[in-house]
PDB file of C-alpha atoms in Angstrom:
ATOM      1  CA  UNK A 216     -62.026  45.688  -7.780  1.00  0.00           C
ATOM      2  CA  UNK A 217     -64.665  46.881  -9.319  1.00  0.00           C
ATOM      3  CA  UNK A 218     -66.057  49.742 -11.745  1.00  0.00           C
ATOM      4  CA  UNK A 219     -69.694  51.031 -11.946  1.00  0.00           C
ATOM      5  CA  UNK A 220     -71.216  52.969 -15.045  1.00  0.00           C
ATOM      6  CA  UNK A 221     -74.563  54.360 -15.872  1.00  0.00           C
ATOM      7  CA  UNK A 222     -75.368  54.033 -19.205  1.00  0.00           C
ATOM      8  CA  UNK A 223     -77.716  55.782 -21.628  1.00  0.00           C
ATOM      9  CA  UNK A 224     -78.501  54.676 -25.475  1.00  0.00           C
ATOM     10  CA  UNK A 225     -80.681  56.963 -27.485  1.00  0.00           C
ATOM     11  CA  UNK A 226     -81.789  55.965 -30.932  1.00  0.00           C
ATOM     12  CA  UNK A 227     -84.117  58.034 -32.842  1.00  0.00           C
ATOM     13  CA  UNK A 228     -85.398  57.456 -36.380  1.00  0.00           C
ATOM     14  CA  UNK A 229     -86.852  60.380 -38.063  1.00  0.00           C
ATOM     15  CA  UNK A 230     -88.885  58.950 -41.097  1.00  0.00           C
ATOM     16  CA  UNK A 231     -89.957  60.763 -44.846  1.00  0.00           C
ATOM     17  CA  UNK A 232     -93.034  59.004 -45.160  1.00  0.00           C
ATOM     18  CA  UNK A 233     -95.359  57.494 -42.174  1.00  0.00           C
ATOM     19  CA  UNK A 234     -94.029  53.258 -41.854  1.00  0.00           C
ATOM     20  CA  UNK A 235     -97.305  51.534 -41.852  1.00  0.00           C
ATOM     21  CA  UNK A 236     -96.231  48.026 -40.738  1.00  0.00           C
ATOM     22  CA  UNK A 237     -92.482  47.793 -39.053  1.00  0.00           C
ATOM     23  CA  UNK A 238     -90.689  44.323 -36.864  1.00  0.00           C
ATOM     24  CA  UNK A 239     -87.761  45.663 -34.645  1.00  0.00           C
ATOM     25  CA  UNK A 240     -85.104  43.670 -32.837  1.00  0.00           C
ATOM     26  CA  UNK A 241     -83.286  45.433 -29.757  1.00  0.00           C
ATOM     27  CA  UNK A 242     -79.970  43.678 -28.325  1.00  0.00           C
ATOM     28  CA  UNK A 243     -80.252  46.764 -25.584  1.00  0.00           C
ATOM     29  CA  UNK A 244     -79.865  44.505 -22.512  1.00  0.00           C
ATOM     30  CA  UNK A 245     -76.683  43.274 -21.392  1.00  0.00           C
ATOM     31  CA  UNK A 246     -75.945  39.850 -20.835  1.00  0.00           C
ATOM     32  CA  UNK A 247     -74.446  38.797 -17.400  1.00  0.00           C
ATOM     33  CA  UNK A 248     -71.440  37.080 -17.356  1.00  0.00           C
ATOM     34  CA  UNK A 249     -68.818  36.324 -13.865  1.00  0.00           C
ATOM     35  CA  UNK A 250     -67.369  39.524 -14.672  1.00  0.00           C
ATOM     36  CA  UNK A 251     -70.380  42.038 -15.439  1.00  0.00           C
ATOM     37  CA  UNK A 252     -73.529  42.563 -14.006  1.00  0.00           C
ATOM     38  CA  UNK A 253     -76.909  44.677 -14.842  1.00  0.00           C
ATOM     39  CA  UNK A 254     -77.890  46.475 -11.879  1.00  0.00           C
ATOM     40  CA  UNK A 255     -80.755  48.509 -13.274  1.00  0.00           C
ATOM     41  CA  UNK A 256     -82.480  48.400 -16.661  1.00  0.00           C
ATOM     42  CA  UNK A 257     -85.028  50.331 -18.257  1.00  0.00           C
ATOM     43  CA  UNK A 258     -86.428  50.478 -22.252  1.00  0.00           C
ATOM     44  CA  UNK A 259     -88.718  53.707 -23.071  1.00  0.00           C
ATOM     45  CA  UNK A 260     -90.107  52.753 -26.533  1.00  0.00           C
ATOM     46  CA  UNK A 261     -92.321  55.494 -28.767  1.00  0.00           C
ATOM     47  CA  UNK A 262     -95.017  54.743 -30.372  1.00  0.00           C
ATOM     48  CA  UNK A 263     -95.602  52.090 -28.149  1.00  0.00           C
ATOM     49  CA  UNK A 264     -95.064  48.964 -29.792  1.00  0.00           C
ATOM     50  CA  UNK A 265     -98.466  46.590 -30.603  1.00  0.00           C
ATOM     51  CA  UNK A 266     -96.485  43.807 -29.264  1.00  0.00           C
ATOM     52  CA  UNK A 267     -93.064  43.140 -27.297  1.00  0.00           C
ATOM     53  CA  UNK A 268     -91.443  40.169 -25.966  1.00  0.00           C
ATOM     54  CA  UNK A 269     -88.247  39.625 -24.554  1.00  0.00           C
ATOM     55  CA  UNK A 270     -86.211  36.600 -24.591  1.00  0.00           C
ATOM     56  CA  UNK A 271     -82.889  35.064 -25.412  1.00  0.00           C
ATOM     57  CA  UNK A 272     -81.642  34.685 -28.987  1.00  0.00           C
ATOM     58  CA  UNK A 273     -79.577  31.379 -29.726  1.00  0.00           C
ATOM     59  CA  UNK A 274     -76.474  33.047 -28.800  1.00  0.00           C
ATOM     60  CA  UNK A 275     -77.888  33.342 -25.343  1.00  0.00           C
ATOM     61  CA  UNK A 276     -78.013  37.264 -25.385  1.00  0.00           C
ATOM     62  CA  UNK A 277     -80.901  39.392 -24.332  1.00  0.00           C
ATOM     63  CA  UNK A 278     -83.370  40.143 -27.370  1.00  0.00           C
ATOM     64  CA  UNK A 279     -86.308  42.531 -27.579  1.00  0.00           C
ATOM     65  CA  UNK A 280     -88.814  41.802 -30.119  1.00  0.00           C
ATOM     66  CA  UNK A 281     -91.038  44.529 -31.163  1.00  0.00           C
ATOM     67  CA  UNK A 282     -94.145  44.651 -33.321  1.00  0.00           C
ATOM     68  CA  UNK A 283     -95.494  47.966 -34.729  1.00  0.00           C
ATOM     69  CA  UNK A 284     -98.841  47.677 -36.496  1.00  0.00           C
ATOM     70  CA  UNK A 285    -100.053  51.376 -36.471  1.00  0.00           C
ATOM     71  CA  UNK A 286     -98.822  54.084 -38.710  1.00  0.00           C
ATOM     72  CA  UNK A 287     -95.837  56.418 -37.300  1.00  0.00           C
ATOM     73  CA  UNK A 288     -93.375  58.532 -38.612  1.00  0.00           C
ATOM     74  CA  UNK A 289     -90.813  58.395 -35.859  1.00  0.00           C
ATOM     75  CA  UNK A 290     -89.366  55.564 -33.717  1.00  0.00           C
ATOM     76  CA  UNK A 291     -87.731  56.441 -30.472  1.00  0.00           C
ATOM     77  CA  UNK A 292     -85.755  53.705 -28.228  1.00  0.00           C
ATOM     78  CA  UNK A 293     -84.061  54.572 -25.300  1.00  0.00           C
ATOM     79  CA  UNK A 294     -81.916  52.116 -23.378  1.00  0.00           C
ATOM     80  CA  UNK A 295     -80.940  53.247 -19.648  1.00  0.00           C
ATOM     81  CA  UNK A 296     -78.338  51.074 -17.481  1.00  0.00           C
ATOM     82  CA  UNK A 297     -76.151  50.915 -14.046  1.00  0.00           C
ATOM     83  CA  UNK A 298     -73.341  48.049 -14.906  1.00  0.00           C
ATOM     84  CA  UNK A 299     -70.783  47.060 -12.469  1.00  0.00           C
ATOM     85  CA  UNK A 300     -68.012  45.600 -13.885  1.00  0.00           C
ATOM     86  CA  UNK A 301     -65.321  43.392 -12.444  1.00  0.00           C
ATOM     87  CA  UNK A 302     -61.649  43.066 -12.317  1.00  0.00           C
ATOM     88  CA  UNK A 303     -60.757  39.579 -14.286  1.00  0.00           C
ATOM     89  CA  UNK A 304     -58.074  37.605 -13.309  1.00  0.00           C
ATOM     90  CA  UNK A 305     -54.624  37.493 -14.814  1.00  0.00           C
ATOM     91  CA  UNK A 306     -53.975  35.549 -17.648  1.00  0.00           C
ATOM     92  CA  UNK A 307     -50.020  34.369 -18.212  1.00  0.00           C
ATOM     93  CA  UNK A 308     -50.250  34.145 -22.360  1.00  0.00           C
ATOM     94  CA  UNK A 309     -47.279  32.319 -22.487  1.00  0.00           C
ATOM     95  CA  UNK A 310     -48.752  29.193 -20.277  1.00  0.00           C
ATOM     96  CA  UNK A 311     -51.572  28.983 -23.276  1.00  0.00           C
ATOM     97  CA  UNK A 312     -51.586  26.137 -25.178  1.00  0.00           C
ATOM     98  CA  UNK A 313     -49.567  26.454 -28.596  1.00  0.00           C
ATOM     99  CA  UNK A 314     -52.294  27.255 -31.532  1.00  0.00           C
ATOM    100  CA  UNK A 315     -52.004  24.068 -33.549  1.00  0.00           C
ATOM    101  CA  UNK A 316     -52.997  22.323 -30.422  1.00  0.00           C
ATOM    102  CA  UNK A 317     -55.963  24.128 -29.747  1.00  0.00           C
ATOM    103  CA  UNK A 318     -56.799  24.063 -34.141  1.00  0.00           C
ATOM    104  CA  UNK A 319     -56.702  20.691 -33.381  1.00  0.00           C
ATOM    105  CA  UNK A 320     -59.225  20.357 -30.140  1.00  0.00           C
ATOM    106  CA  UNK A 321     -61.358  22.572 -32.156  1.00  0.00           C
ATOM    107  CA  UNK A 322     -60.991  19.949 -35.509  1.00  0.00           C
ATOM    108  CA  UNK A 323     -64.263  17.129 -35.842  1.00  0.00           C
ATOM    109  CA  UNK A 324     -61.934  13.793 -35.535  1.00  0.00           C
ATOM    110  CA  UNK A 325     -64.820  11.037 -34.990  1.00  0.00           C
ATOM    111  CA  UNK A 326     -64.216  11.492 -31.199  1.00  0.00           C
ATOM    112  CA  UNK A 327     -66.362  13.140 -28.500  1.00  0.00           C
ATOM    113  CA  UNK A 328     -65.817  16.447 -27.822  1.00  0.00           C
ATOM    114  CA  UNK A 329     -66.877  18.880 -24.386  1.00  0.00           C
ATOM    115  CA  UNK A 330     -69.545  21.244 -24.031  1.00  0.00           C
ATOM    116  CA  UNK A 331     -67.341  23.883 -24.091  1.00  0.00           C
ATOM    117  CA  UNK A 332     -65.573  22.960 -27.281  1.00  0.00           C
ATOM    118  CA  UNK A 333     -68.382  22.318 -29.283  1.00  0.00           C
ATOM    119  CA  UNK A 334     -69.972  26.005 -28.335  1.00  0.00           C
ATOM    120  CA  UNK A 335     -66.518  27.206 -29.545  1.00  0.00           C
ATOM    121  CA  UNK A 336     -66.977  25.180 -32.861  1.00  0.00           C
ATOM    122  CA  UNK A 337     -70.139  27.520 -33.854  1.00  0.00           C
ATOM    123  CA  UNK A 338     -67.817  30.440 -34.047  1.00  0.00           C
ATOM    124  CA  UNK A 339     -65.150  28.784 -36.605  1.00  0.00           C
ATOM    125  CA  UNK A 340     -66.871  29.695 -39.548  1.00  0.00           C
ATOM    126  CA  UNK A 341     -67.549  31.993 -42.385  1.00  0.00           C
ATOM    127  CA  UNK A 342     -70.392  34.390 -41.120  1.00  0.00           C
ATOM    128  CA  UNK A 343     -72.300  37.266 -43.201  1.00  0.00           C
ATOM    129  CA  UNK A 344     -69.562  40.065 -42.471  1.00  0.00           C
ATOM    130  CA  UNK A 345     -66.312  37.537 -42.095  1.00  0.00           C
ATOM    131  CA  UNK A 346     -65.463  35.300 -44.473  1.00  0.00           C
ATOM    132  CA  UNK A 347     -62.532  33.104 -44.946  1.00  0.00           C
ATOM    133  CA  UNK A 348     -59.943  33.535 -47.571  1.00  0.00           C
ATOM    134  CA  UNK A 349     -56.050  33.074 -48.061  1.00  0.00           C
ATOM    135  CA  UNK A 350     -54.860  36.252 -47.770  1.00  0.00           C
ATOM    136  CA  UNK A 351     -55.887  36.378 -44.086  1.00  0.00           C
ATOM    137  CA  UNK A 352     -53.458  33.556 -43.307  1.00  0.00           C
ATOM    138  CA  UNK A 353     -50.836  35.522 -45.261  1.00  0.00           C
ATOM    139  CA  UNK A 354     -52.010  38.787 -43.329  1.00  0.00           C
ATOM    140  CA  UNK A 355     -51.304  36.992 -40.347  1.00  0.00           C
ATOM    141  CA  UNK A 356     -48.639  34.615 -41.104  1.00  0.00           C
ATOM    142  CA  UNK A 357     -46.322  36.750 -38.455  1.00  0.00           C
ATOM    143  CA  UNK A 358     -48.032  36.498 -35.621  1.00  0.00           C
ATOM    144  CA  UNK A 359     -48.776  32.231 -36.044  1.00  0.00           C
ATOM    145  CA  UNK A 360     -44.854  30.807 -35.960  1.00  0.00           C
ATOM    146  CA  UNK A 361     -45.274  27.302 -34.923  1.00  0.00           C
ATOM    147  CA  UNK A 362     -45.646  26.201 -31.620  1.00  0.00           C
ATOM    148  CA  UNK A 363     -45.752  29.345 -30.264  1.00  0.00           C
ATOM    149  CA  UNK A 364     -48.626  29.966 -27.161  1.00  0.00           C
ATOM    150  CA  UNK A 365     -52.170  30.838 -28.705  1.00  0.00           C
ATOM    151  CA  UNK A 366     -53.195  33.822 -26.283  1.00  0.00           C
ATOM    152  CA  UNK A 367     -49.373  35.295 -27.785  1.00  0.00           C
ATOM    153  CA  UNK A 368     -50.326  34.711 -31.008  1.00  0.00           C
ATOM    154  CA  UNK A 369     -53.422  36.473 -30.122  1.00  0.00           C
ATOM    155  CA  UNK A 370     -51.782  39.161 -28.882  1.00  0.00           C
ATOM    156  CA  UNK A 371     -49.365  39.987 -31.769  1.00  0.00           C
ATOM    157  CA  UNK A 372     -52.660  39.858 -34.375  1.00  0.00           C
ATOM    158  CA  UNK A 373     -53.977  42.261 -32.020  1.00  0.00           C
ATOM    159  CA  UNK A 374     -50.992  44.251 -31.959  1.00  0.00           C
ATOM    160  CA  UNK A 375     -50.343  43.806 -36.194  1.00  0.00           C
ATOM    161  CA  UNK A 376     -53.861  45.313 -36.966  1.00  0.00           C
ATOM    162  CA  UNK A 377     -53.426  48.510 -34.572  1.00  0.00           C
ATOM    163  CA  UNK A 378     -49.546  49.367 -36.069  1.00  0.00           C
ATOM    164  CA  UNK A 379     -50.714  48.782 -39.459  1.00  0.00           C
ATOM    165  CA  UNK A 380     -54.304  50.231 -39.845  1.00  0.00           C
ATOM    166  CA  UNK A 381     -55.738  53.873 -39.520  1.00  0.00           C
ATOM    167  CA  UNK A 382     -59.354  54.567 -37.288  1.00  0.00           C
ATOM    168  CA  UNK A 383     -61.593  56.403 -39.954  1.00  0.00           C
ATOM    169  CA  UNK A 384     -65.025  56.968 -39.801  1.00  0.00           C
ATOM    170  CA  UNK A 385     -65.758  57.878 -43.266  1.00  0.00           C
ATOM    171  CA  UNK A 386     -63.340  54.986 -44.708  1.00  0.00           C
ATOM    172  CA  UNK A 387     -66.027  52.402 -44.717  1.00  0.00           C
ATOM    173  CA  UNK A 388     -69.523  51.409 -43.996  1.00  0.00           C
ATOM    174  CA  UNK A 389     -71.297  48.652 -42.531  1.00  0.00           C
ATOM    175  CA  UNK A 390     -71.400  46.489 -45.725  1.00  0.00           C
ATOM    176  CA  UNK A 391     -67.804  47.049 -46.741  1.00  0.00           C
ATOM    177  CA  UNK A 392     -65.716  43.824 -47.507  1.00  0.00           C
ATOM    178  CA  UNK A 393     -62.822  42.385 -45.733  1.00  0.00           C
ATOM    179  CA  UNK A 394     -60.316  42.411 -48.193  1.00  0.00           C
ATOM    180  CA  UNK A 395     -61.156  45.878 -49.466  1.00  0.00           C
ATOM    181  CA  UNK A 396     -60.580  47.067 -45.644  1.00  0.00           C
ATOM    182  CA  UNK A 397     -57.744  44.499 -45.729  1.00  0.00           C
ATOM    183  CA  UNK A 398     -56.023  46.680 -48.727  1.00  0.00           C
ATOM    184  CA  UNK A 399     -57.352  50.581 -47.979  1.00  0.00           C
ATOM    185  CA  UNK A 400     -55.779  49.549 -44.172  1.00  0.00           C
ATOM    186  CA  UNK A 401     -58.524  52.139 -43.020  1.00  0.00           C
ATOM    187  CA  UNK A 402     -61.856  51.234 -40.805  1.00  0.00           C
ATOM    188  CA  UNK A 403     -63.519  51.627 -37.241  1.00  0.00           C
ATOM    189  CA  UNK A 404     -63.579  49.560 -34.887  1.00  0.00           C
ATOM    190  CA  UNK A 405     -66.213  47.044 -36.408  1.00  0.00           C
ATOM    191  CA  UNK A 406     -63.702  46.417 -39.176  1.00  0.00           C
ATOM    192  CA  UNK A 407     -61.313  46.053 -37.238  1.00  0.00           C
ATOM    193  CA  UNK A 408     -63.147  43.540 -35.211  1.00  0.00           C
ATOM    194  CA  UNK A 409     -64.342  41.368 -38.358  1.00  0.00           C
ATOM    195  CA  UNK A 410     -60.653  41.374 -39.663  1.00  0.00           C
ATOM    196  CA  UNK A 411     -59.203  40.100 -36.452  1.00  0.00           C
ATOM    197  CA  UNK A 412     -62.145  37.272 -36.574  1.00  0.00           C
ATOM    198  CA  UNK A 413     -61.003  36.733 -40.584  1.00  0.00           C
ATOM    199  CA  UNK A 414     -57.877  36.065 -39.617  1.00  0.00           C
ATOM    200  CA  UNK A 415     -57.959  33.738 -36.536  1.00  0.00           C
ATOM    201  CA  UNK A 416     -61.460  31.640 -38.171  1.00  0.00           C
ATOM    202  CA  UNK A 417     -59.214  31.126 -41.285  1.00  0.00           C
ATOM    203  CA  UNK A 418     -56.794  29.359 -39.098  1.00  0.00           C
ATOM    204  CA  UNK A 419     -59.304  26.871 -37.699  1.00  0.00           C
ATOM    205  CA  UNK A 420     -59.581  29.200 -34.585  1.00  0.00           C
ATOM    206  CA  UNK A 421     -63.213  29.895 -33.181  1.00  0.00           C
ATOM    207  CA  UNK A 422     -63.471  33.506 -32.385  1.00  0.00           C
ATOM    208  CA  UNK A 423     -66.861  35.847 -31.573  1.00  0.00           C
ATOM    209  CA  UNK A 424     -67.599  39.195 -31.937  1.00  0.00           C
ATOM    210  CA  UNK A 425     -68.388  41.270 -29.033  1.00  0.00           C
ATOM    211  CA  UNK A 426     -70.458  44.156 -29.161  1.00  0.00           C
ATOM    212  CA  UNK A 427     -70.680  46.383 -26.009  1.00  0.00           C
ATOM    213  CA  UNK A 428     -69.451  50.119 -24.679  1.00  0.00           C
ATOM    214  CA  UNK A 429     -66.089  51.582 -24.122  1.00  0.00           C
ATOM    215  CA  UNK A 430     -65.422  54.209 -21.294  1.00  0.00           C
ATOM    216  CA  UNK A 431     -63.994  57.428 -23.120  1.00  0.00           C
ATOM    217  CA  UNK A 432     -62.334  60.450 -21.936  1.00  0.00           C
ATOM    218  CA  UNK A 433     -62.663  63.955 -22.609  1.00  0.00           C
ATOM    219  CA  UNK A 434     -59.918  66.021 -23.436  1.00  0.00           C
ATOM    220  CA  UNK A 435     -58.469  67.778 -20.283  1.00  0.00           C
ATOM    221  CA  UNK A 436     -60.195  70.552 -18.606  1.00  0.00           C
ATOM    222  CA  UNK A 437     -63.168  69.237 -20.904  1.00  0.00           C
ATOM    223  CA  UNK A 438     -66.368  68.269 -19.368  1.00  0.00           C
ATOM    224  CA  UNK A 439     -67.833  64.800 -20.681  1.00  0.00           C
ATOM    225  CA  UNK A 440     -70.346  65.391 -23.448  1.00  0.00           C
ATOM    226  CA  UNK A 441     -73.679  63.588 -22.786  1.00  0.00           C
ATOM    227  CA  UNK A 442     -74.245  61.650 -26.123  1.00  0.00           C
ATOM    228  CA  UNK A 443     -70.723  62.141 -27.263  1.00  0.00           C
ATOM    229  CA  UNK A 444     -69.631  58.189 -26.619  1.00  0.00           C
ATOM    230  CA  UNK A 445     -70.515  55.518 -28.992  1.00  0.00           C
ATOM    231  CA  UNK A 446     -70.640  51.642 -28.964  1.00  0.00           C
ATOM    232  CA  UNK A 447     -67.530  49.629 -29.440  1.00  0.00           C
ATOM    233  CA  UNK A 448     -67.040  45.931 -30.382  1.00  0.00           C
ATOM    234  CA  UNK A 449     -64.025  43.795 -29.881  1.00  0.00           C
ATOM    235  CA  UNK A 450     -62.681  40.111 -30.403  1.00  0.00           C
ATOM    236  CA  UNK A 451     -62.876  37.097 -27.906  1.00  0.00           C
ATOM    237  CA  UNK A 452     -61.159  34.050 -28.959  1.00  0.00           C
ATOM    238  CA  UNK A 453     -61.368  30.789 -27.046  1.00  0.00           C
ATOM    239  CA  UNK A 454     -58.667  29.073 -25.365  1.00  0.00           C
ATOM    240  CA  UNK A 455     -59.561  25.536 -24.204  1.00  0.00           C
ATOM    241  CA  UNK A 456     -57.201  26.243 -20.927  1.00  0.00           C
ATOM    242  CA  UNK A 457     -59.043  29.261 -19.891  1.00  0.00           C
ATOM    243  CA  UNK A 458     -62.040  29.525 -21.974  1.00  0.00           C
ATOM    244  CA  UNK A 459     -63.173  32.586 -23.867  1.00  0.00           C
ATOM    245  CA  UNK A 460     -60.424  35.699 -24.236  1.00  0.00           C
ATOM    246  CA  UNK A 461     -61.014  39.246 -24.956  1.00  0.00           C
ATOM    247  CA  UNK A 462     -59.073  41.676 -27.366  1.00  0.00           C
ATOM    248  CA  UNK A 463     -59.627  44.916 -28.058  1.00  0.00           C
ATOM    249  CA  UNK A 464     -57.666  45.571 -31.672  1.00  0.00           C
ATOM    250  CA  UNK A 465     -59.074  49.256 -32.236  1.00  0.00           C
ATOM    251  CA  UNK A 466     -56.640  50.073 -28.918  1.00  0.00           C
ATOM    252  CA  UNK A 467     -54.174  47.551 -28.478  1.00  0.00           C
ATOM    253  CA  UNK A 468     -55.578  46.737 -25.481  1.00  0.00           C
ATOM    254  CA  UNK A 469     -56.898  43.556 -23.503  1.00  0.00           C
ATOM    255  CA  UNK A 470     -60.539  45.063 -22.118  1.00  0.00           C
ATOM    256  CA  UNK A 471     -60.877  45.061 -18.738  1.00  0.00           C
ATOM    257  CA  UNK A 472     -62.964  47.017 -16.547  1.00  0.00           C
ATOM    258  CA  UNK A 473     -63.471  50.289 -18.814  1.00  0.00           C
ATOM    259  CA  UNK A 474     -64.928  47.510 -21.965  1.00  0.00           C
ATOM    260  CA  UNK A 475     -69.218  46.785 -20.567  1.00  0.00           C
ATOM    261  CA  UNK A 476     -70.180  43.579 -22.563  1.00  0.00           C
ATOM    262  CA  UNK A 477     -73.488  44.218 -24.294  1.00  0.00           C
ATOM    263  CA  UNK A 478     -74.206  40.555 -26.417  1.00  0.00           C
ATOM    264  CA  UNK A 479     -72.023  38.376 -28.381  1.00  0.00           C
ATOM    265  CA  UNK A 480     -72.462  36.285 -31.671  1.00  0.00           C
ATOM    266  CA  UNK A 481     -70.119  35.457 -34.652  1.00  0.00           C
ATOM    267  CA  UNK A 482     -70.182  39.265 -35.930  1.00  0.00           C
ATOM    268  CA  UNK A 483     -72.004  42.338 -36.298  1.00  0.00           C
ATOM    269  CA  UNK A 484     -75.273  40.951 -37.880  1.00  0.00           C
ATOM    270  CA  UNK A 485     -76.056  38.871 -34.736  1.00  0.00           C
ATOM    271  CA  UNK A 486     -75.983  42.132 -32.368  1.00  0.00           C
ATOM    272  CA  UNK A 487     -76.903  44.982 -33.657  1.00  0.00           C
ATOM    273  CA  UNK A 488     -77.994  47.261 -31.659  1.00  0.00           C
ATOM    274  CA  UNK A 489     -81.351  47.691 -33.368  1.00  0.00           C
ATOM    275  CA  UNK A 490     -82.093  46.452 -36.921  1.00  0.00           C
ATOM    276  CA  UNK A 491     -85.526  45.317 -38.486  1.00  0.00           C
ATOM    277  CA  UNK A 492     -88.282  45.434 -41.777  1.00  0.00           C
ATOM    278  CA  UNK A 493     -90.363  48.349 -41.901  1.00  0.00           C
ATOM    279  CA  UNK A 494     -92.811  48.922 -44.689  1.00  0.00           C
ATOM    280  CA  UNK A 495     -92.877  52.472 -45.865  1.00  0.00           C
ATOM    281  CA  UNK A 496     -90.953  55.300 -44.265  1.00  0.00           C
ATOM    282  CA  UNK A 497     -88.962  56.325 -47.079  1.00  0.00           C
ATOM    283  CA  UNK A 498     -85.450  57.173 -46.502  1.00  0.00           C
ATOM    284  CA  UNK A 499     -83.804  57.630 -43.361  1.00  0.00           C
ATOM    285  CA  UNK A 500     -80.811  57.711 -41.173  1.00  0.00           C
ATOM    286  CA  UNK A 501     -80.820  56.713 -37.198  1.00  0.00           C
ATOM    287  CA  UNK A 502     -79.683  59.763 -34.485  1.00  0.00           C
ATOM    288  CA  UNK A 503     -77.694  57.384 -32.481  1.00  0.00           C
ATOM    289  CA  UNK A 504     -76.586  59.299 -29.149  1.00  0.00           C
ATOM    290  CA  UNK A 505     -74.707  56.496 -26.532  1.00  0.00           C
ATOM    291  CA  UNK A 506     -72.970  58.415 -22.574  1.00  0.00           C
ATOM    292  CA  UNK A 507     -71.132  56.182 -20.154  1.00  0.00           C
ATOM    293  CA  UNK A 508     -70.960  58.289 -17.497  1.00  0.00           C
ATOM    294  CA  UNK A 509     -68.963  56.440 -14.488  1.00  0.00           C
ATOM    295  CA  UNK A 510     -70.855  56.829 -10.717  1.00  0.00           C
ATOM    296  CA  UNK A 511     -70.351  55.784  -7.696  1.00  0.00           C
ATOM    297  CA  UNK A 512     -71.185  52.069  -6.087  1.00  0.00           C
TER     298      UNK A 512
END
């Protein structure tokens, strides 16, 4: 089974001053994985950029580079996209290995490790937005009895973060620390995202942070709203008996075929959307409009 979207991401940048000199990087192309793939793909950039080159960053994700060398006082990007995305297969938690087990496979012990467990061991650590600290083990002492499965374990953290926290969007911003969204129990969905991470890297757990789309309805006998959507991120966490896992802890929910993948990386700073150094420009705020519209195969 599968689901297909078109996609459409419209930044806009309206500057005070003309930026004289600016270096952009886009993570606006998805990445294709056995469960999503990019059908159609197109990037409208204005001003044209002096230079542009695509490539892969070390996270394997699609990355745009672009160079602006001529004065402008606007930046417009506009990302358009047909995904299909397909059913994955079940997962029975409670055949997971327990979580000290994997802690363990993930733990340097003079021995040689797989491929696949040493990409894991990149996403154990503290990372700009999540760092590691005791009361995240307390936080999530519940959910970690021992010798209980690690996708359950998972699964409760998941569950512990929706019951106990509140989705504002004037709570925090991007900079806001952990333990301060730990205590106001108030964020979005990034937050929620970098606690989850918090929680299982301070357990010796390698987790990533995914950013990507989320499928959202309009209120009945509403028509969808072109621009109205907005980007989403979630948690994968690996498993070394069925590799990488995804949880959504914004909506309780294991993402399936309404979550499209965008890029991955070990949190928010490593896929931005769009981020970079201008010189000039003044102050400004980005007109972010996203639509995932679903259409026919």
């Amino acid at each position: 089974m599968s689901a297909f979207y078109q996609i459409f991401h419209d930044t806009h940048y309206k500057y005070d001053s003309p930026v004289s000199l600016a270096q952009q990087l886009a993570h606006l192309w998805p990445r294709s994985s056995p469960w999503q793939r990019c059908t159609e793909q197109a990037l409208e950039i204005l001003p044209e950029p002096t230079t542009r080159r695509d490539e892969l960053d070390v996270f394997g994700n699609p990355l745009t580079r672009l160079a602006f060398e001529r004065p402008h006082d606007e930046l417009q990007v506009n990302a358009r996209l047909r995904i299909e995305v397909m059913e994955k297969p079940f997962l029975d938690f409670n055949l997971s290995p327990e979580w000290e087990v994997t802690r363990s496979a993930l733990t340097y012990s003079a021995k040689p490790m797989t491929e696949d467990i040493l990409e894991a061991c990149r996403y154990r650590f503290e990372s700009p937005y999540v760092h590691l600290k005791r009361s995240f083990v307390e936080f999530s002492q519940v959910c970690f009895p021992p010798g209980r499965p690690l996708l359950l374990c998972v699964q409760a953290l998941m569950e512990k973060i929706f019951d106990e926290f509140t989705f504002d969007d004037e709570a925090t911003q991007v900079a806001t620390p952990l333990v301060e969204v730990l205590e106001r129990r108030r964020g979005v969905c990034q937050d929620f995202a970098h606690l989850m991470l918090a929680c299982l890297r301070s357990r010796g757990l390698a987790a990533r942070y995914v950013s990507g789309y989320l499928l959202t309805q309009p209120p009945p006998g509403q028509p969808r709203l072109i621009g109205a959507d907005a980007s989403h991120a979630w948690v994968s966490v690996f498993c070394p008996a069925s590799g990488w896992v995804d949880f959504d802890p914004t909506n309780n929910v294991q993402p399936a075929l309404e979550h499209i993948s965008l890029a991955w990386g070990r949190d928010f700073s490593d896929v931005s959307p769009l981020r970079g150094v201008i010189l000039g420009g003044g102050t400004h705020d980005p007109d972010v409009r996203v639509t995932v519209m679903p259409v026919s195969a």
